[in-house]
Structure formats: C-alpha cells, structure tokens
Amino acid sequence: MTTLPDLYAAEPIPDAALAEVTRLLSTADLFRYTAPDQAPVSLLEQEFAQMLGAKYALAVSSCSAALFLSLKALALPKGARVLIPAFTFAAVPSSVVHADCVPVLVECGDNYRIDINDFISKLPTADAVIISHMRGHTSDMDAIMALCRAQNIPVVEDAAHSLGTTWNGQNIGTLGAIGCFSFQSYKMINAGEGGILVTDDANLVARAIIMSGAYEHTWIKHAVPAQAMEMWQNQLPLYNLRLSNLAAAIIRPQLAELPRRVADGRRNHDHVAARLNTAPIFDVPAPLHGELRAPDSIQFNLVGITDAQTQTFAETAAARGLKVQIFGQSRDNARAFWNWQFLDDTPELPQTRAMLMRACDLRLPARLTIEDCDIIADLLLDIAQSVTTSCAA
Ligand SMILES: *Cc1c(COP(=O)(O)O)cnc(C)c1O
C-alpha cells in the first residue's frame, strides 16, 4: 500500500535564520526598540512593505492583533457596525468585538466568496468592512472596492492566509485601506506566531504604531513621517502587541522562499483540483476572473449526496488516514458561524450554512510533490466511488 504524505509537517526554516537567531541570543537584543535602528523587526517591515508594494508596514504579535489595530486605527466609534463574511475564522468577529464594534455577518456562496447581493443590502448600515480572503479565496474585489468607495466606507483586508495571492496583478492586502497577514505556523510564512499590517496611509499607520506599543519616542525608529506620529503622541492607549526580534529573524529569510512556495502550492492545488473535478461528487469552485491564488490547502464541495453519505465520506477518509474536515460537521469548528457563541446575536444565514455543511477542507502544503498529490487524489476518488456506490440515495 502507498503511504500517505504527512500533511501537517512544517517546512524547515532556512539556515540563514539560525545565524541571526544565534547573534540575537548572544547580544540579547530581543526587543524591537532596543537597537537605535536596523532592528530585525524594522528590517522586516521595510522588506515586507517593499515586497507587497505598500508604503508602510507594522509588524505585530498576530494577524488578530493586526485586525484589532486596524479597526482602532480607523477610529471607529463604539458600537460601529463592521461587515464581515459569515465564512471566516473566529479571529475576525473576535477582533471586531475586541474593538468595541458590532460584527454584521454577510452571506457567502458555495464558491466560498462573499455574496455580493447580500453585501449590497447590508452595506448602507455599515461603518467599516473586513473582507476575509478565506483560505485565499478572493471575493469580487472590483465590485466591493467600488461599492465601498462610493459610500466612503473603509475596507480592511484579512489576508492572513492569502499571502502571495493577486487580484488583477495587485497583491491581496494592498487593495483596501489596510491589509493584515499572519505568520502563524499554518500560513505561508511560519514564525509560530506573528502578524503584520500594510497600508499607504501615514495617519492610519501612525495610529496603529502608537497603539501597538511604541511608547514615548520609540516611534522615531519607524520610517513614517514625524508629522503623522507627533499628531498621535500621548493621544492613544498602548495595547502592546509588538513582535519580537526573534520572530522577525525567523520570518525574514522566508520572504525569499515565498515565490517558490506560491508556485508549488498553486501547482499542487490545481493538479488535485483538476483530478477531483472529474468525479461528479466533487466540485472545486473555479477562481474568479482576475484572481491568482497562493493555496496551501484545497477546499471542495460534496455535491448530490445525502447527509448520511457526507458523514460516511468523512469517516472513510479518516479511517484511511486522510483528515478531511467538513467545516460545518464538527461541533467546534472555528469557521462555522453558529459556533461564535460569544456574539450577542448570531443570525441565521442559510446559504452560508448550506455551504459549510458540504465544504471540505484539506491541507495541501507547498512542499508536497506531484506524486504525493496523486496519492491524495487517488484516495479521494476511491473513497468517493465507494461512498456513491455502497449507499446510493
Ligand atoms: C489564521 C487566520 C487568522 C488569524 O491569524 P493569527 O495570526 O493566528 O491571529 C485570521 N483570519 C484568517 C482568515 C486566518 O486564516
């Protein structure tokens, strides 16, 4: 029997990180504001902003922290309404609650993207919008940005899991007022924990820098116009959500690996997607026009089968060693909106619920080979065959 590739093992951190980590341990310069300049966190910010084509970047402790700071940077009043997709990770509604705002959930379609009609109907009551490019699936950003611009509503992009994805050739995370990314271990760049936000707006980044914990005049070490920084000195609370130099030292050498990871991840995804789409039980939704994804996982819908068969599919896959997660089928999935019981009011969103009950999630890391991908595709097709023939509806 062929052995299944390990879908959870991480890619090794490049050797270059070791020398820098060793240097940092010997100097003990772990705090981003200790050194007068050129601290690893500062260098990361410059390199990341340049890589994405943004003016400013602020590295912080997580993408959740970046989302929270984005809402605070926008100076939204208490109780402001923030539209978020109903299909996203629990960190997104959490960041809204943390910022004293109210999340308003928008329906998503069975292609995992925001339902534009529901978005249009809810937008007039919104003060801000967070677009979560969930698993790299990009909603119609032309329509969303045009609608939000017309109504003067700021857009924050949650690009936590979308680093490397482009929309009409432009990097995801640079379309809205602020874009947020994660360096948590399951994302494209792995520092265990960490996040970063990018923006072209000096005023927004100045506010975020102060609130991230640039106390007194430490903001001098940021490449941001002093005028913008001076305006907010002593005016804002400090939430201390900074990134450590150690994390930056682990992240920086991985930036050069990104193009390869993106290309290999897309190759793997598209290979498995094409094979799965040959079976009527599977539907891997096509990308939108203008969208070029950087996937490290694959999502597909189970179509034309019963609830019982859906359950059998997941159980058979698990029994054969493949952990296929159906978003809506476990009691604690953090991407199923009805599990966000910390919200004051969880609306019913039938379209998103129906999608989550049939949408499967499988990790497909960039380091897999095409042979590995074929082993996975063979297994999925074989399971599909057994599910549809053994207990046909
Ligand atoms: C991982 C993730 C987050 C949270 O990132 P952290 O760095 O762990 O806070 C937010 N949104 C999405 C879509 C994610 O995938």
CSV table of C-alpha atoms and ligand atoms in Angstrom, one decimal, residues 61-67 87-92 132-136 158-162 180-187 192-195 335, ligand 1:
chain,number,residue,atom,x,y,z
A,61,SER,CA,2.1,39.8,17.6
A,62,SER,CA,-0.6,38.1,15.3
A,63,CYS,CA,-2.9,38.8,12.5
A,64,SER,CA,-5.7,39.0,15.0
A,65,ALA,CA,-3.8,41.9,16.7
A,66,ALA,CA,-3.3,43.5,13.2
A,67,LEU,CA,-7.1,43.3,12.6
A,87,PHE,CA,-17.4,32.3,6.3
A,88,THR,CA,-14.2,33.3,8.1
A,89,PHE,CA,-12.1,32.3,11.1
A,90,ALA,CA,-13.4,33.1,14.6
A,91,ALA,CA,-10.5,35.6,15.0
A,92,VAL,CA,-12.3,38.0,12.7
A,132,SER,CA,-11.6,37.9,4.8
A,133,HIS,CA,-9.9,36.2,1.9
A,134,MET,CA,-10.7,32.9,3.4
A,135,ARG,CA,-8.1,30.2,2.6
A,136,GLY,CA,-7.0,32.6,-0.2
A,158,ASP,CA,-7.9,40.0,6.3
A,159,ALA,CA,-5.2,38.4,4.1
A,160,ALA,CA,-4.0,36.1,7.0
A,161,HIS,CA,-4.0,33.1,4.8
A,162,SER,CA,-3.6,34.8,1.4
A,180,CYS,CA,-3.4,42.1,7.6
A,181,PHE,CA,-1.3,39.0,7.4
A,182,SER,CA,-0.4,36.1,9.7
A,183,PHE,CA,2.9,34.4,10.4
A,184,GLN,CA,1.2,31.6,12.5
A,185,SER,CA,2.6,28.1,11.6
A,186,TYR,CA,-0.2,27.1,9.2
A,187,LYS,CA,0.3,30.1,7.0
A,192,GLY,CA,5.0,30.1,15.1
A,193,GLU,CA,3.2,33.4,15.9
A,194,GLY,CA,3.2,36.8,14.4
A,195,GLY,CA,1.4,39.2,12.1
A,335,ARG,CA,-15.0,28.7,10.9
B,1,LIG,C1,-5.0,32.4,10.7
B,1,LIG,C2,-6.1,33.4,10.4
B,1,LIG,C3,-6.4,34.5,11.2
B,1,LIG,C4,-5.7,34.7,12.5
B,1,LIG,O1,-4.3,34.8,12.4
B,1,LIG,P1,-3.4,34.8,13.8
B,1,LIG,O2,-2.1,35.3,13.3
B,1,LIG,O3,-3.4,33.4,14.3
B,1,LIG,O4,-4.1,35.7,14.7
B,1,LIG,C5,-7.3,35.4,10.8
B,1,LIG,N1,-8.0,35.2,9.6
B,1,LIG,C6,-7.8,34.1,8.8
B,1,LIG,C7,-8.6,34.0,7.5
B,1,LIG,C8,-6.9,33.2,9.1
B,1,LIG,O5,-6.7,32.1,8.3
